Coordinates of C-alpha atoms in Angstrom, one line a residue:
M228 CA 107.6 137.2 171.7
K229 CA 106.6 138.4 168.2
L230 CA 108.9 141.2 167.1
A231 CA 108.5 143.2 163.9
I232 CA 111.3 145.3 162.6
L233 CA 110.4 148.5 160.7
S234 CA 113.2 150.3 158.9
N235 CA 114.3 152.5 156.0
V236 CA 117.3 150.3 155.2
S237 CA 117.9 146.6 154.7
T238 CA 117.8 144.7 158.0
Q239 CA 118.7 141.1 157.1
F240 CA 122.0 141.2 159.1
L241 CA 120.3 142.8 162.0
T242 CA 117.5 140.3 162.0
Q243 CA 119.9 137.3 161.8
N244 CA 122.0 138.5 164.7
L245 CA 119.2 139.7 166.9
S246 CA 117.1 136.6 166.3
A247 CA 120.1 134.4 167.3
L248 CA 120.4 136.3 170.6
L249 CA 116.7 136.3 171.5
E250 CA 116.2 132.6 170.7
K251 CA 118.8 131.7 173.4
K252 CA 116.4 133.1 176.1
Y253 CA 112.9 133.5 174.6
E254 CA 110.5 131.8 172.2
V255 CA 110.5 134.4 169.4
E256 CA 109.1 135.0 166.0
M257 CA 110.5 137.9 163.9
L258 CA 109.1 139.8 160.9
E259 CA 111.4 141.8 158.7
T260 CA 109.2 144.3 156.9
S261 CA 110.3 145.7 153.6
F262 CA 112.8 148.6 154.0
G263 CA 111.3 151.9 152.9
A264 CA 107.8 150.8 154.0
W265 CA 108.2 152.0 157.6
K266 CA 105.7 154.9 157.2
L267 CA 103.1 152.6 155.7
C268 CA 103.6 150.1 158.5
S269 CA 103.4 152.8 161.2
R270 CA 99.9 153.7 160.0
G271 CA 98.8 150.0 160.3
L272 CA 98.3 149.8 156.5
D273 CA 100.7 146.9 155.8
S274 CA 98.7 143.6 155.5
T275 CA 101.8 141.4 156.3
L276 CA 102.4 143.3 159.5
N277 CA 98.8 143.2 160.5
D278 CA 98.6 139.4 159.8
F279 CA 101.7 138.8 161.9
E280 CA 100.1 140.5 165.0
P281 CA 103.3 141.6 166.8
D282 CA 103.5 142.2 170.5
S283 CA 106.8 144.2 170.1
M284 CA 108.1 146.4 167.3
L285 CA 111.5 147.9 166.6
L286 CA 111.8 151.1 164.7
F287 CA 115.4 151.0 163.2
L288 CA 116.0 154.1 161.2
S289 CA 119.2 155.1 159.5
A290 CA 120.7 158.4 158.3
T291 CA 122.2 156.4 155.3
A292 CA 118.9 156.5 153.5
I293 CA 118.0 160.2 154.3
S294 CA 119.1 163.2 152.4
P295 CA 121.1 165.9 154.3
D296 CA 118.3 168.4 153.5
R297 CA 115.6 166.3 155.2
L298 CA 117.9 165.9 158.2
S299 CA 118.9 169.6 158.6
T300 CA 115.5 171.1 158.0
G301 CA 113.8 168.9 160.7
Q302 CA 111.6 167.2 158.1
F303 CA 112.8 163.8 159.0
L304 CA 112.4 164.3 162.7
E305 CA 108.8 165.4 162.2
E306 CA 108.2 162.3 160.1
V307 CA 109.4 160.1 162.9
K308 CA 107.3 161.8 165.5
Q309 CA 104.2 161.5 163.3
S310 CA 104.9 157.8 162.7
L311 CA 105.3 157.2 166.4
A312 CA 102.0 158.9 167.1
S313 CA 100.4 156.8 164.4
I314 CA 101.7 153.5 165.8
T315 CA 100.3 154.2 169.2
E316 CA 96.8 154.7 167.8
W317 CA 96.6 151.0 166.8
F318 CA 99.4 149.2 168.6
S319 CA 99.6 148.6 172.4
G320 CA 102.7 146.4 172.7
K321 CA 106.3 147.4 173.4
L322 CA 107.8 149.9 170.9
Y323 CA 111.6 150.3 170.7
I324 CA 113.3 153.0 168.7
T325 CA 117.1 153.1 168.0
A326 CA 119.2 156.2 167.9
I327 CA 120.1 157.5 164.4
E328 CA 123.7 156.8 163.5
Y329 CA 126.1 159.4 162.0
P330 CA 126.2 159.1 158.1
E331 CA 129.6 158.8 156.5
S332 CA 129.6 162.5 155.6
A333 CA 129.3 163.5 159.2
C334 CA 132.9 162.5 159.7
S335 CA 133.9 165.8 158.0
D336 CA 130.6 167.7 158.5
T337 CA 130.3 169.1 162.0
F338 CA 126.9 170.7 161.3
L339 CA 125.5 167.4 160.2
K340 CA 126.9 165.6 163.2
L341 CA 125.2 168.2 165.5
T342 CA 122.0 167.8 163.6
I343 CA 122.0 164.0 164.3
D344 CA 122.8 164.7 167.9
H345 CA 119.7 167.0 168.1
I346 CA 117.5 164.4 166.5
N347 CA 118.6 161.7 168.9
R348 CA 118.2 164.1 171.9
E349 CA 114.6 164.8 170.7
L350 CA 113.8 161.1 170.3
F351 CA 115.2 160.4 173.8
L352 CA 113.1 163.2 175.3
L353 CA 110.0 161.9 173.5
T354 CA 110.5 158.4 175.0
Q355 CA 110.6 160.0 178.5
Q356 CA 107.1 161.4 177.9
E357 CA 105.5 158.5 176.0
K358 CA 105.5 154.7 176.2
Y359 CA 108.5 154.2 173.9
I360 CA 111.8 152.6 174.7
F361 CA 114.9 154.5 173.3
I362 CA 117.9 152.4 172.5
D363 CA 121.0 154.6 172.7
L364 CA 123.8 153.6 170.3
F365 CA 126.0 156.7 170.7
D366 CA 128.8 155.0 172.6
L367 CA 129.1 152.4 169.8
F368 CA 129.5 155.2 167.2
F369 CA 131.9 157.0 169.5
Y370 CA 134.2 154.1 170.4
E371 CA 134.4 152.7 166.9
N372 CA 136.1 154.2 163.9
A373 CA 133.3 155.3 161.6
E374 CA 135.3 154.7 158.5
N375 CA 135.7 151.0 159.4
F376 CA 132.0 150.2 159.7
L377 CA 130.1 152.5 157.3
P378 CA 129.4 150.1 154.3
R379 CA 130.1 152.0 151.1
K380 CA 130.6 148.8 149.1
Y381 CA 127.4 147.3 150.3
H382 CA 125.2 150.0 148.7
G383 CA 125.3 148.1 145.4
I384 CA 123.3 145.1 146.8
G385 CA 121.0 147.0 149.1
V386 CA 120.9 149.9 151.5
F387 CA 122.8 149.0 154.7
S388 CA 123.6 151.3 157.7
F389 CA 126.7 149.4 158.8
H390 CA 129.2 146.7 157.8
P391 CA 127.6 143.3 158.3
K392 CA 130.0 142.4 161.2
Y393 CA 129.2 145.6 163.0
Y394 CA 125.6 144.5 163.3
E395 CA 126.8 142.0 165.9
A396 CA 127.5 144.9 168.3
I397 CA 124.2 146.7 167.4
S398 CA 122.2 143.5 167.9
Q399 CA 123.8 142.9 171.3
R400 CA 122.8 146.4 172.4
I401 CA 119.2 146.0 171.2
F402 CA 119.0 142.6 172.8
S403 CA 120.2 144.0 176.1
I404 CA 117.5 146.7 176.1
I405 CA 114.7 144.2 175.1
D406 CA 115.9 141.8 177.8
A407 CA 116.1 144.6 180.4
S408 CA 112.5 145.7 179.5
I409 CA 111.3 142.2 180.3
S410 CA 113.4 141.3 183.3
R411 CA 115.3 144.1 185.1
P412 CA 118.7 142.6 186.2
L413 CA 119.4 145.4 188.8
K414 CA 117.1 146.2 191.7
T415 CA 119.5 148.0 194.1
I416 CA 122.8 149.8 193.8
F417 CA 125.2 150.8 196.6
V418 CA 127.7 153.5 195.5
D419 CA 130.7 155.2 197.0
L420 CA 131.2 159.0 197.1
D421 CA 134.8 160.1 197.1
N422 CA 136.6 159.6 193.7
T423 CA 133.4 157.8 192.5
L424 CA 130.4 160.2 192.4
W425 CA 132.8 163.1 192.4
P426 CA 136.6 163.5 192.0
G427 CA 138.6 164.0 195.2
V428 CA 138.1 163.3 198.9
L429 CA 135.5 165.4 200.6
G430 CA 137.2 165.3 204.0
D431 CA 140.4 166.7 202.5
E432 CA 139.1 169.1 199.9
G433 CA 136.2 170.5 201.9
V434 CA 132.6 171.2 200.8
G435 CA 133.7 174.0 198.4
G436 CA 136.9 172.3 197.1
I437 CA 135.4 169.4 195.1
N438 CA 135.6 170.0 191.4
L439 CA 132.2 169.6 189.6
A440 CA 132.9 171.4 186.4
P441 CA 131.6 169.3 183.5
D442 CA 134.4 170.5 181.2
S443 CA 137.1 169.0 183.5
S444 CA 138.2 165.8 185.0
A445 CA 134.9 165.7 186.8
L446 CA 133.1 164.7 183.6
P447 CA 133.2 160.9 184.0
H448 CA 132.0 161.2 187.6
L449 CA 129.1 163.4 186.5
D450 CA 128.4 160.8 183.7
L451 CA 128.1 158.2 186.4
Q452 CA 125.7 160.3 188.3
H453 CA 123.6 160.8 185.2
R454 CA 123.5 157.0 184.6
L455 CA 122.5 156.3 188.2
K456 CA 119.8 159.0 188.0
K457 CA 118.3 157.3 184.9
L458 CA 118.3 154.0 186.8
K459 CA 116.7 155.6 189.8
Q460 CA 114.0 157.1 187.6
S461 CA 113.3 153.6 186.3
G462 CA 112.8 152.2 189.8
V463 CA 116.3 151.0 190.8
L464 CA 117.0 151.9 194.4
L465 CA 120.2 154.0 195.0
N466 CA 122.1 153.8 198.3
I467 CA 125.2 155.6 199.6
V468 CA 127.9 153.6 201.4
S469 CA 130.9 155.7 202.1
K470 CA 133.7 156.1 204.6
N471 CA 132.9 159.6 205.4
D472 CA 131.2 161.9 208.0
T473 CA 127.4 162.0 207.5
D474 CA 127.1 165.7 208.5
I475 CA 129.8 166.8 206.0
V476 CA 128.2 164.7 203.3
K477 CA 124.7 166.2 203.9
E478 CA 126.2 169.7 203.9
F479 CA 127.9 169.0 200.6
F480 CA 124.7 167.8 199.0
N481 CA 122.9 170.9 200.3
V482 CA 125.5 173.5 199.4
R483 CA 126.5 172.1 196.0
K484 CA 123.0 170.9 195.0
E485 CA 122.8 173.0 191.8
E486 CA 126.0 171.5 190.4
L487 CA 125.0 167.9 191.2
I488 CA 122.9 165.5 189.2
L489 CA 122.1 163.2 192.1
H490 CA 120.6 164.8 195.2
W491 CA 120.3 163.7 198.8
E492 CA 116.7 162.7 198.3
D493 CA 117.5 160.3 195.5
F494 CA 119.0 157.8 197.9
A495 CA 116.9 155.3 199.8
T496 CA 119.5 154.8 202.5
I497 CA 122.7 156.7 203.3
N498 CA 125.5 155.1 205.4
A499 CA 128.4 157.5 205.7
N500 CA 130.7 156.2 208.6
W501 CA 133.9 154.2 209.1
K502 CA 132.4 150.7 209.3
P503 CA 133.2 148.0 206.7
K504 CA 131.1 148.7 203.6
S505 CA 129.9 145.1 203.6
E506 CA 128.5 145.6 207.1
N507 CA 126.7 148.8 206.0
I508 CA 125.3 147.1 202.9
S509 CA 124.0 144.1 204.9
K510 CA 122.4 146.5 207.4
A511 CA 120.7 148.6 204.7
L512 CA 119.3 145.5 202.9
A513 CA 117.9 144.2 206.2
E514 CA 116.2 147.6 206.8
L515 CA 114.8 147.6 203.3
N516 CA 113.7 144.0 203.6
L517 CA 115.6 143.0 200.5
T518 CA 117.7 140.0 199.6
H519 CA 121.2 140.1 198.0
S520 CA 119.7 139.3 194.6
G521 CA 120.0 142.0 192.0
V522 CA 122.2 144.1 194.2
A523 CA 125.3 145.9 192.8
F524 CA 128.2 147.8 194.4
I525 CA 130.2 150.6 192.7
D526 CA 133.4 151.9 194.2
D527 CA 136.7 153.1 192.7
S528 CA 138.8 151.4 195.4
R529 CA 140.1 147.9 194.6
F530 CA 140.4 147.3 198.3
E531 CA 136.7 148.1 198.9
Q532 CA 135.7 146.0 195.9
N533 CA 137.5 143.0 197.3
E534 CA 136.2 143.5 200.8
V535 CA 132.6 143.5 199.6
S536 CA 133.0 140.7 197.1
S537 CA 134.7 138.4 199.6
T538 CA 132.1 139.1 202.4
L539 CA 129.0 139.3 200.2
P540 CA 129.7 137.0 197.2
E541 CA 126.1 137.2 195.8
I542 CA 126.4 140.9 195.2
I543 CA 127.5 142.2 191.8
V544 CA 130.8 144.2 192.4
F545 CA 131.8 146.3 189.4
E546 CA 135.6 146.2 189.0
M547 CA 135.9 149.8 187.8
P548 CA 138.8 150.7 185.5
E549 CA 141.5 152.8 187.1
E550 CA 140.9 155.5 184.4
P551 CA 137.5 157.2 185.1
Y552 CA 137.2 158.0 181.3
E553 CA 136.9 154.3 180.7
W554 CA 133.9 153.9 183.2
N555 CA 131.2 154.7 180.7
K556 CA 132.2 152.0 178.2
Y557 CA 132.8 149.5 181.0
L558 CA 129.4 150.0 182.5
T559 CA 127.7 149.9 179.1
D560 CA 129.4 146.7 178.2
S561 CA 128.2 145.1 181.4
N562 CA 124.7 145.1 179.9
L563 CA 123.3 145.9 183.4
F564 CA 122.8 149.7 183.0
H565 CA 120.0 149.7 180.4
T566 CA 116.8 151.5 181.4
P567 CA 113.7 149.5 180.8
V568 CA 110.0 150.6 180.6
V569 CA 109.4 153.2 183.3
T570 CA 106.1 152.9 185.2
G571 CA 104.5 155.2 187.7
E572 CA 105.4 152.9 190.7
D573 CA 109.0 152.9 189.5
L574 CA 109.2 156.6 190.1
T575 CA 107.9 156.4 193.7
R576 CA 109.8 153.3 194.8
T577 CA 112.6 155.3 196.5
Q578 CA 110.1 157.3 198.4
F579 CA 108.5 154.2 199.7
Y580 CA 111.7 152.8 201.1
Q581 CA 112.5 156.1 202.7
H582 CA 109.2 155.9 204.6
E583 CA 110.0 152.3 205.6
G584 CA 112.2 153.6 208.5
K585 CA 109.2 155.4 210.0
R586 CA 107.2 152.1 209.8
L587 CA 110.0 150.2 211.5
A588 CA 110.2 152.7 214.3
S589 CA 106.4 152.7 215.0
S590 CA 106.3 148.8 214.9
K591 CA 108.7 148.6 217.9
S592 CA 106.2 150.3 220.3
M593 CA 103.2 148.1 219.8
S594 CA 102.0 144.6 219.1
N595 CA 101.9 143.2 215.6
S596 CA 98.1 143.4 215.4
E597 CA 98.1 147.0 216.7
Y598 CA 100.9 147.9 214.3
L599 CA 99.0 146.5 211.3
Q600 CA 95.8 148.3 212.4
S601 CA 97.7 151.6 212.8
L602 CA 98.9 151.4 209.2
Q603 CA 95.3 151.6 207.9
L604 CA 96.3 149.5 204.9
V605 CA 94.1 149.7 201.7
L606 CA 94.5 147.1 199.0
R607 CA 93.3 148.1 195.5
A608 CA 92.7 145.7 192.7
Q609 CA 93.0 146.5 189.0
S610 CA 92.0 144.1 186.2
V611 CA 94.9 143.5 183.8
S612 CA 94.5 144.8 180.2
S613 CA 96.7 145.9 177.4
E614 CA 97.1 149.2 179.2
N615 CA 98.8 147.8 182.3
I616 CA 100.1 144.3 181.3
D617 CA 103.7 145.6 181.1
R618 CA 103.6 146.4 184.8
A619 CA 102.3 142.9 185.5
I620 CA 105.0 141.2 183.5
Q621 CA 107.7 143.4 185.0
L622 CA 106.6 142.4 188.5
L623 CA 106.3 138.7 187.6
N624 CA 109.8 138.6 186.1
K625 CA 111.7 140.4 188.8
T626 CA 110.0 138.9 191.9
N627 CA 111.7 135.9 193.4
Q628 CA 110.9 135.3 197.1
F629 CA 107.1 135.0 196.6
N630 CA 106.6 133.8 193.1
I631 CA 104.8 130.5 192.6
R632 CA 106.0 129.9 189.1
G633 CA 109.7 130.3 190.0
S634 CA 110.6 131.3 186.5
Q635 CA 110.1 134.1 184.0
V636 CA 106.8 134.4 182.1
D637 CA 106.2 134.8 178.4
Y638 CA 104.2 137.8 177.2
E639 CA 101.8 135.8 175.1
E640 CA 101.3 133.2 177.8
V641 CA 100.1 135.7 180.4
K642 CA 98.2 137.9 177.9
A643 CA 95.9 134.9 177.2
F644 CA 94.5 135.3 180.8
T645 CA 93.0 138.7 179.8
I646 CA 90.9 137.2 177.0
H647 CA 88.8 134.3 178.2
Q648 CA 85.8 134.9 180.4
R649 CA 86.6 132.1 182.8
D650 CA 90.2 133.4 183.4
F651 CA 91.1 136.2 185.8
F652 CA 94.2 138.5 185.9
W653 CA 94.6 141.1 188.7
L654 CA 97.1 143.7 189.8
F655 CA 97.2 145.0 193.3
T656 CA 98.4 148.3 194.8
L657 CA 98.8 148.9 198.5
Q658 CA 98.7 152.1 200.5
D659 CA 99.1 153.0 204.2
I660 CA 99.2 156.2 206.2
Y661 CA 102.8 156.8 205.2
S662 CA 102.9 156.3 201.4
N663 CA 101.7 154.4 198.4
Y664 CA 103.6 151.1 198.0
G665 CA 102.8 151.0 194.2
I666 CA 102.0 147.7 192.5
I667 CA 102.9 145.0 194.9
S668 CA 101.2 141.8 193.6
C669 CA 100.0 140.2 190.4
I670 CA 97.8 137.1 190.3
Y671 CA 96.1 135.2 187.4
G672 CA 94.4 131.9 186.9
T673 CA 91.2 130.1 185.9
V674 CA 87.8 129.4 187.5
Y675 CA 87.3 125.8 186.3
T676 CA 84.1 124.8 188.0
E677 CA 81.8 126.0 190.8
Q678 CA 84.0 124.1 193.1
M679 CA 87.5 125.2 192.2
L680 CA 89.5 128.3 191.5
E681 CA 93.1 127.6 190.3
I682 CA 95.8 130.2 190.6
K683 CA 98.3 129.7 187.8
G684 CA 100.6 132.6 188.6
W685 CA 101.1 134.7 191.7
C686 CA 103.9 137.0 192.9
L687 CA 104.1 139.4 195.8
S688 CA 106.8 142.1 196.2
C689 CA 108.9 141.9 199.4
R690 CA 107.7 145.5 200.1
A691 CA 104.4 144.0 201.3
F692 CA 105.7 141.1 203.3
T693 CA 104.6 140.6 207.0
R694 CA 101.4 142.7 206.5
N695 CA 98.9 139.9 205.8
V696 CA 98.6 141.1 202.2
E697 CA 98.6 137.4 201.0
N698 CA 95.5 136.7 203.0
S699 CA 93.8 139.8 201.9
I700 CA 94.4 139.0 198.2
L701 CA 92.9 135.5 198.7
Q702 CA 89.9 137.1 200.4
F703 CA 89.4 139.4 197.4
L704 CA 89.3 136.4 195.1
C705 CA 86.8 134.6 197.3
S706 CA 84.6 137.6 197.3
K707 CA 84.9 138.2 193.6
Y708 CA 84.2 134.5 192.7
P709 CA 81.9 133.4 195.6
Q710 CA 80.8 130.3 193.7
C711 CA 84.3 128.7 194.2
Q712 CA 84.6 126.6 197.4
T713 CA 88.3 125.8 197.1
I714 CA 91.4 127.7 196.0
S715 CA 94.3 125.7 194.6
L716 CA 97.8 126.4 193.2
A717 CA 101.0 124.7 192.3
L718 CA 104.3 126.0 193.7
N719 CA 107.4 125.4 191.6
L720 CA 110.2 125.3 194.2
T721 CA 113.4 127.2 193.6
S722 CA 116.3 128.2 195.8
K723 CA 114.8 131.7 196.0
N724 CA 111.0 131.3 196.7
K725 CA 111.3 129.6 200.1
Y726 CA 109.3 132.4 201.6
A727 CA 106.3 131.5 199.5
K728 CA 106.7 127.8 200.5
S729 CA 106.8 128.8 204.2
Y730 CA 103.7 131.0 203.8
F731 CA 101.6 128.2 202.4
Q732 CA 102.8 125.7 204.9
T733 CA 102.1 127.9 207.9
H734 CA 98.7 129.4 206.8
G735 CA 96.4 126.4 206.7
F736 CA 97.0 125.1 203.2
K737 CA 96.9 121.4 202.5
Q738 CA 99.8 120.2 200.5
K739 CA 100.4 117.4 198.1
T740 CA 103.8 116.8 196.5
F741 CA 103.7 116.2 192.7
Q742 CA 107.4 116.1 192.0
E743 CA 110.5 116.9 193.9
S744 CA 110.3 120.5 192.7
M745 CA 106.5 121.1 192.7
I746 CA 103.9 121.1 195.5
E747 CA 100.1 121.5 195.1
F748 CA 98.4 123.5 197.8
T749 CA 94.6 123.9 198.5
K750 CA 92.6 125.8 201.0
P751 CA 88.8 126.1 201.5
S752 CA 87.4 129.5 200.6
Q753 CA 85.3 129.8 203.8
T754 CA 88.5 129.4 205.9
I755 CA 90.1 132.2 204.0
I756 CA 87.1 134.5 204.4
N757 CA 87.1 134.0 208.1
E758 CA 90.7 135.2 208.6
T759 CA 91.6 138.6 210.1
T760 CA 93.9 140.7 207.9
Y761 CA 93.4 144.4 209.1
I762 CA 93.3 145.3 205.5
S763 CA 90.4 146.8 203.5
Y764 CA 90.2 146.1 199.8
E765 CA 88.4 147.7 196.8
I766 CA 88.4 147.6 193.0
D767 CA 90.2 150.5 191.4
E768 CA 88.3 151.4 188.3
K769 CA 91.0 153.9 187.2
Q770 CA 93.4 151.8 185.1

């Protein structure tokens, strides 16, 4: 990772702290541009920045260096918007922008505080429309005493936004967002209803009796709904697991829809019954064809938390504070609730899993070959470029069961496979008669000679398992590179990619063990071409 920091204040403490955090997990180079030169840098006119060639940039702007007039008139906000637009004209990597902090004068100036709130809200809304990543720092300002971290005495040696020690918390938040944008820690969340998504017990209070007023004790519950909604929009699957009556729950979501942030259709599965919650979670994961990895459970009840954690130890169980007003800070501090880059397939993932039940029902009435033919599967290939490489890296870093590398990838490493003519890098989407699966596979490698094509990285989402997609992707490679007579790959074994090992061992690949944790597999291209998949494939020219 090559990260450049653009700012209107001194960032030496931020750079030091953030660099230390990133280096624990990634190979990283950082460039601290001169403070005050952020507008010049945003237009691509800074030679040092251009020579550095960053793949990520952080726009860290502070109200400390901005006059109240520029803030209140909207001039500063327009400058930021123009700079963001300029950056996107020449930069195609990840762009992070932090929230603007409250200046010291905002402690006594309500209008100035509201102005800062407006600027941050506009920046947040802008990142929902464009390919920026907003880093929200509001709770850090809210839960700390501003007078303790605003650095009046440091103005003599440079312009700083915060006391040097406070940069530790800021850096941790920024690191969490960057890390989440590379590898999403949460894939699926199961959540309770009564006293969790809303205050009170639906069976006791009735459909009309539940309090949902935002200016009341319902606020932390609505805040939780808002957090979950943002995660759902980023591709995390939401599921209800509640000791309740399904008919009453559905009626509540219908009657009180306008007051709720989360709606019935936001959930991939809904289990409202009186069975143990661990049993309902296991059943839902089986229906969704998901493992326990990256799965979390939210419930206000300590009894339910213990029941799930003792039965399903691999699942992340949040030990919610007894006081709901403490939930927001608790979840933020967990570093698991940060929203990464949102892609198109993220937005449709819940819909796919809702259709999975229809697929399951139809499969029970016919043979496997008949079922696959009935789906009318179409595999579409896209060549990877700077426009869609984020989607490829996201899939490579969150897929475990079928991932031949068995570890996370580095941006620069995989980007190299989009440059050289002998290399290939493809993304694949899948569609059937029910819905679009979104991007389900990513594969890259090198055509070394006329005899050999070597796959260096290959992952496949569990959404596409048991549909012969693996065979179809290999057939695509054989047709695209017909001069190659053999396909080879090395599988790095982990405790999580046993599915991939089983596939290669049961589908005609010859294997040779290099090391205890690595196996080389090869298979003749002609054998691959002759296999039946019931899938048609095509190249998607629309990137």
